[in-house]
PDB file of C-alpha atoms in Angstrom:
ATOM      1  CA  UNK A  38     -17.482  -5.785 -13.022  1.00 48.00           C
ATOM      2  CA  UNK A  39     -16.117  -6.936  -9.742  1.00 48.00           C
ATOM      3  CA  UNK A  40     -17.763  -9.967  -8.278  1.00 46.00           C
ATOM      4  CA  UNK A  41     -18.046 -11.066  -4.658  1.00 45.00           C
ATOM      5  CA  UNK A  42     -16.466 -14.436  -3.523  1.00 47.00           C
ATOM      6  CA  UNK A  43     -17.517 -16.739  -1.137  1.00 46.00           C
ATOM      7  CA  UNK A  44     -15.781 -15.178   1.743  1.00 53.00           C
ATOM      8  CA  UNK A  45     -17.502 -11.798   1.071  1.00 61.00           C
ATOM      9  CA  UNK A  46     -14.464 -10.464  -0.576  1.00 62.00           C
ATOM     10  CA  UNK A  47     -14.250  -9.037  -4.135  1.00 66.00           C
ATOM     11  CA  UNK A  48     -12.370 -10.748  -6.970  1.00 66.00           C
ATOM     12  CA  UNK A  49      -9.702  -8.050  -6.796  1.00 59.00           C
ATOM     13  CA  UNK A  50      -9.279  -8.418  -2.853  1.00 59.00           C
ATOM     14  CA  UNK A  51      -9.083 -12.363  -3.313  1.00 59.00           C
ATOM     15  CA  UNK A  52      -6.378 -11.911  -5.930  1.00 56.00           C
ATOM     16  CA  UNK A  53      -4.462  -9.360  -4.081  1.00 52.00           C
ATOM     17  CA  UNK A  54      -4.519 -11.793  -0.873  1.00 55.00           C
ATOM     18  CA  UNK A  55      -3.305 -14.633  -2.998  1.00 55.00           C
ATOM     19  CA  UNK A  56      -0.423 -12.732  -4.380  1.00 50.00           C
ATOM     20  CA  UNK A  57       0.595 -11.289  -1.270  1.00 50.00           C
ATOM     21  CA  UNK A  58      -0.195  -8.018  -2.571  1.00 48.00           C
ATOM     22  CA  UNK A  59       2.701  -6.640  -4.735  1.00 58.00           C
ATOM     23  CA  UNK A  60       1.979  -2.951  -4.348  1.00 64.00           C
ATOM     24  CA  UNK A  61       2.567  -2.547  -8.171  1.00 75.00           C
ATOM     25  CA  UNK A  62      -0.092  -5.158  -9.244  1.00 85.00           C
ATOM     26  CA  UNK A  63      -2.499  -3.919  -6.519  1.00 88.00           C
ATOM     27  CA  UNK A  64      -1.921  -0.379  -7.723  1.00 90.00           C
ATOM     28  CA  UNK A  65      -2.740  -1.403 -11.326  1.00 92.00           C
ATOM     29  CA  UNK A  66      -5.966  -2.941 -10.151  1.00 94.00           C
ATOM     30  CA  UNK A  67      -6.919   0.150  -8.133  1.00 94.00           C
ATOM     31  CA  UNK A  68      -6.302   2.349 -11.329  1.00 93.00           C
ATOM     32  CA  UNK A  69      -8.351   0.076 -13.312  1.00 95.00           C
ATOM     33  CA  UNK A  70     -11.164   0.289 -10.764  1.00 95.00           C
ATOM     34  CA  UNK A  71     -11.056   4.227 -10.662  1.00 95.00           C
ATOM     35  CA  UNK A  72     -11.111   4.432 -14.464  1.00 95.00           C
ATOM     36  CA  UNK A  73     -14.099   2.139 -14.533  1.00 95.00           C
ATOM     37  CA  UNK A  74     -15.989   4.258 -11.954  1.00 95.00           C
ATOM     38  CA  UNK A  75     -15.721   1.516  -9.258  1.00 96.00           C
ATOM     39  CA  UNK A  76     -14.558   4.147  -6.770  1.00 97.00           C
ATOM     40  CA  UNK A  77     -15.389   2.075  -3.547  1.00 96.00           C
ATOM     41  CA  UNK A  78     -13.034  -0.678  -4.801  1.00 95.00           C
ATOM     42  CA  UNK A  79     -10.594   1.579  -5.968  1.00 96.00           C
ATOM     43  CA  UNK A  80     -10.289   3.111  -2.368  1.00 97.00           C
ATOM     44  CA  UNK A  81     -10.237  -0.107  -0.752  1.00 96.00           C
ATOM     45  CA  UNK A  82      -7.217  -1.323  -2.994  1.00 95.00           C
ATOM     46  CA  UNK A  83      -5.318   2.041  -2.493  1.00 95.00           C
ATOM     47  CA  UNK A  84      -5.762   1.800   1.236  1.00 95.00           C
ATOM     48  CA  UNK A  85      -4.561  -1.642   1.314  1.00 92.00           C
ATOM     49  CA  UNK A  86      -1.284  -0.384  -0.228  1.00 93.00           C
ATOM     50  CA  UNK A  87      -1.075   2.591   2.275  1.00 94.00           C
ATOM     51  CA  UNK A  88      -1.512   0.023   5.013  1.00 93.00           C
ATOM     52  CA  UNK A  89       1.636  -1.782   3.910  1.00 90.00           C
ATOM     53  CA  UNK A  90       3.405   1.330   2.858  1.00 91.00           C
ATOM     54  CA  UNK A  91       2.364   4.340   4.523  1.00 94.00           C
ATOM     55  CA  UNK A  92       4.760   6.440   2.462  1.00 94.00           C
ATOM     56  CA  UNK A  93       3.385   5.416  -0.898  1.00 94.00           C
ATOM     57  CA  UNK A  94       2.557   8.634  -2.469  1.00 95.00           C
ATOM     58  CA  UNK A  95       1.188   7.042  -5.682  1.00 95.00           C
ATOM     59  CA  UNK A  96      -1.371   5.283  -3.523  1.00 96.00           C
ATOM     60  CA  UNK A  97      -2.003   8.386  -1.309  1.00 97.00           C
ATOM     61  CA  UNK A  98      -2.677  10.442  -4.401  1.00 97.00           C
ATOM     62  CA  UNK A  99      -4.924   7.744  -5.748  1.00 97.00           C
ATOM     63  CA  UNK A 100      -7.142   7.857  -2.777  1.00 98.00           C
ATOM     64  CA  UNK A 101      -7.097  11.849  -3.118  1.00 98.00           C
ATOM     65  CA  UNK A 102      -7.991  11.399  -6.774  1.00 98.00           C
ATOM     66  CA  UNK A 103     -10.677   9.146  -6.042  1.00 98.00           C
ATOM     67  CA  UNK A 104     -12.186  11.127  -3.357  1.00 98.00           C
ATOM     68  CA  UNK A 105     -11.925  14.286  -5.729  1.00 97.00           C
ATOM     69  CA  UNK A 106     -13.795  12.459  -8.559  1.00 95.00           C
ATOM     70  CA  UNK A 107     -16.465  11.360  -6.045  1.00 97.00           C
ATOM     71  CA  UNK A 108     -16.991  15.131  -5.140  1.00 97.00           C
ATOM     72  CA  UNK A 109     -15.616  14.613  -1.712  1.00 97.00           C
ATOM     73  CA  UNK A 110     -13.123  17.403  -2.185  1.00 98.00           C
ATOM     74  CA  UNK A 111     -12.410  18.076   1.595  1.00 97.00           C
ATOM     75  CA  UNK A 112     -11.438  14.514   2.153  1.00 98.00           C
ATOM     76  CA  UNK A 113      -9.512  14.792  -1.205  1.00 98.00           C
ATOM     77  CA  UNK A 114      -7.445  17.672   0.176  1.00 98.00           C
ATOM     78  CA  UNK A 115      -6.532  15.938   3.295  1.00 98.00           C
ATOM     79  CA  UNK A 116      -5.065  12.868   1.278  1.00 98.00           C
ATOM     80  CA  UNK A 117      -3.275  15.425  -1.096  1.00 98.00           C
ATOM     81  CA  UNK A 118      -1.864  16.924   1.984  1.00 98.00           C
ATOM     82  CA  UNK A 119      -0.668  13.548   3.364  1.00 98.00           C
ATOM     83  CA  UNK A 120       1.015  12.632  -0.216  1.00 98.00           C
ATOM     84  CA  UNK A 121       2.733  16.142  -0.224  1.00 98.00           C
ATOM     85  CA  UNK A 122       4.188  15.378   3.285  1.00 97.00           C
ATOM     86  CA  UNK A 123       5.999  12.582   1.867  1.00 96.00           C
ATOM     87  CA  UNK A 124       6.767  14.152  -1.457  1.00 96.00           C
ATOM     88  CA  UNK A 125       6.649  17.775  -1.440  1.00 96.00           C
ATOM     89  CA  UNK A 126       8.156  18.137  -5.027  1.00 95.00           C
ATOM     90  CA  UNK A 127       5.539  16.055  -6.746  1.00 96.00           C
ATOM     91  CA  UNK A 128       4.240  18.062  -9.564  1.00 96.00           C
ATOM     92  CA  UNK A 129       1.133  15.975 -10.275  1.00 97.00           C
ATOM     93  CA  UNK A 130       0.069  16.122  -6.735  1.00 98.00           C
ATOM     94  CA  UNK A 131       0.312  19.977  -6.487  1.00 98.00           C
ATOM     95  CA  UNK A 132      -1.490  20.107  -9.909  1.00 98.00           C
ATOM     96  CA  UNK A 133      -4.450  17.932  -8.896  1.00 98.00           C
ATOM     97  CA  UNK A 134      -4.667  19.508  -5.414  1.00 98.00           C
ATOM     98  CA  UNK A 135      -5.105  22.968  -7.188  1.00 98.00           C
ATOM     99  CA  UNK A 136      -7.766  21.559  -9.493  1.00 98.00           C
ATOM    100  CA  UNK A 137      -9.603  20.338  -6.371  1.00 98.00           C
ATOM    101  CA  UNK A 138      -9.149  23.688  -4.485  1.00 98.00           C
ATOM    102  CA  UNK A 139     -10.812  25.513  -7.520  1.00 97.00           C
ATOM    103  CA  UNK A 140     -13.555  23.123  -7.687  1.00 96.00           C
ATOM    104  CA  UNK A 141     -14.419  24.318  -4.001  1.00 96.00           C
ATOM    105  CA  UNK A 142     -14.014  27.824  -4.880  1.00 97.00           C
ATOM    106  CA  UNK A 143     -10.678  28.612  -3.578  1.00 97.00           C
ATOM    107  CA  UNK A 144      -9.487  29.738  -6.866  1.00 97.00           C
ATOM    108  CA  UNK A 145      -6.523  31.795  -5.658  1.00 98.00           C
ATOM    109  CA  UNK A 146      -5.075  28.959  -3.491  1.00 98.00           C
ATOM    110  CA  UNK A 147      -5.997  26.431  -6.351  1.00 98.00           C
ATOM    111  CA  UNK A 148      -4.093  28.454  -9.004  1.00 98.00           C
ATOM    112  CA  UNK A 149      -1.252  28.929  -6.819  1.00 98.00           C
ATOM    113  CA  UNK A 150      -0.937  25.036  -6.410  1.00 98.00           C
ATOM    114  CA  UNK A 151      -1.359  24.561 -10.258  1.00 97.00           C
ATOM    115  CA  UNK A 152       1.364  27.116 -10.957  1.00 97.00           C
ATOM    116  CA  UNK A 153       3.642  25.246  -8.380  1.00 97.00           C
ATOM    117  CA  UNK A 154       2.838  21.829 -10.046  1.00 97.00           C
ATOM    118  CA  UNK A 155       3.487  23.430 -13.426  1.00 96.00           C
ATOM    119  CA  UNK A 156       6.834  24.979 -12.208  1.00 95.00           C
ATOM    120  CA  UNK A 157       8.050  21.734 -10.629  1.00 94.00           C
ATOM    121  CA  UNK A 158       7.176  19.748 -13.691  1.00 93.00           C
ATOM    122  CA  UNK A 159       9.128  22.302 -15.988  1.00 91.00           C
ATOM    123  CA  UNK A 160      12.106  22.440 -13.700  1.00 88.00           C
ATOM    124  CA  UNK A 161      12.348  18.442 -13.625  1.00 70.00           C
ATOM    125  CA  UNK A 162      11.949  18.558 -17.414  1.00 60.00           C
ATOM    126  CA  UNK A 163      14.760  21.004 -17.740  1.00 57.00           C
ATOM    127  CA  UNK A 164      17.236  19.222 -15.499  1.00 58.00           C
ATOM    128  CA  UNK A 165      16.570  15.915 -17.232  1.00 53.00           C
ATOM    129  CA  UNK A 166      17.575  17.642 -20.663  1.00 53.00           C
ATOM    130  CA  UNK A 167      20.847  18.995 -19.162  1.00 50.00           C
ATOM    131  CA  UNK A 168      22.048  15.537 -18.224  1.00 46.00           C
TER     132      UNK A 168
END
């Protein structure tokens, strides 16, 4: 459980301020919050990364994933779009966007995104084997 400090900040926020947030460690904390269902804290930490690195696709995807888990699919789709603007060949983002579209009833578009994600993952996998 995350506790509030004397300055009104959570433990995770104080830690990230102290270490002059190294995006990797803040990302780890955000993922941990997300897995524990602490979605507000996860969003805050992912957004902290995006403030420092606006093109950090892992953090952008993290924000989208959290919104999707919270049932805020419209907001999730906006963030998946932002992530894909920076990394249009990211298979996982395409796949997750597709799942979210299916949750909102846009099955054709969702399946198209899922297929694109699988295709990208397979082409990356095949090209690695050829090396």
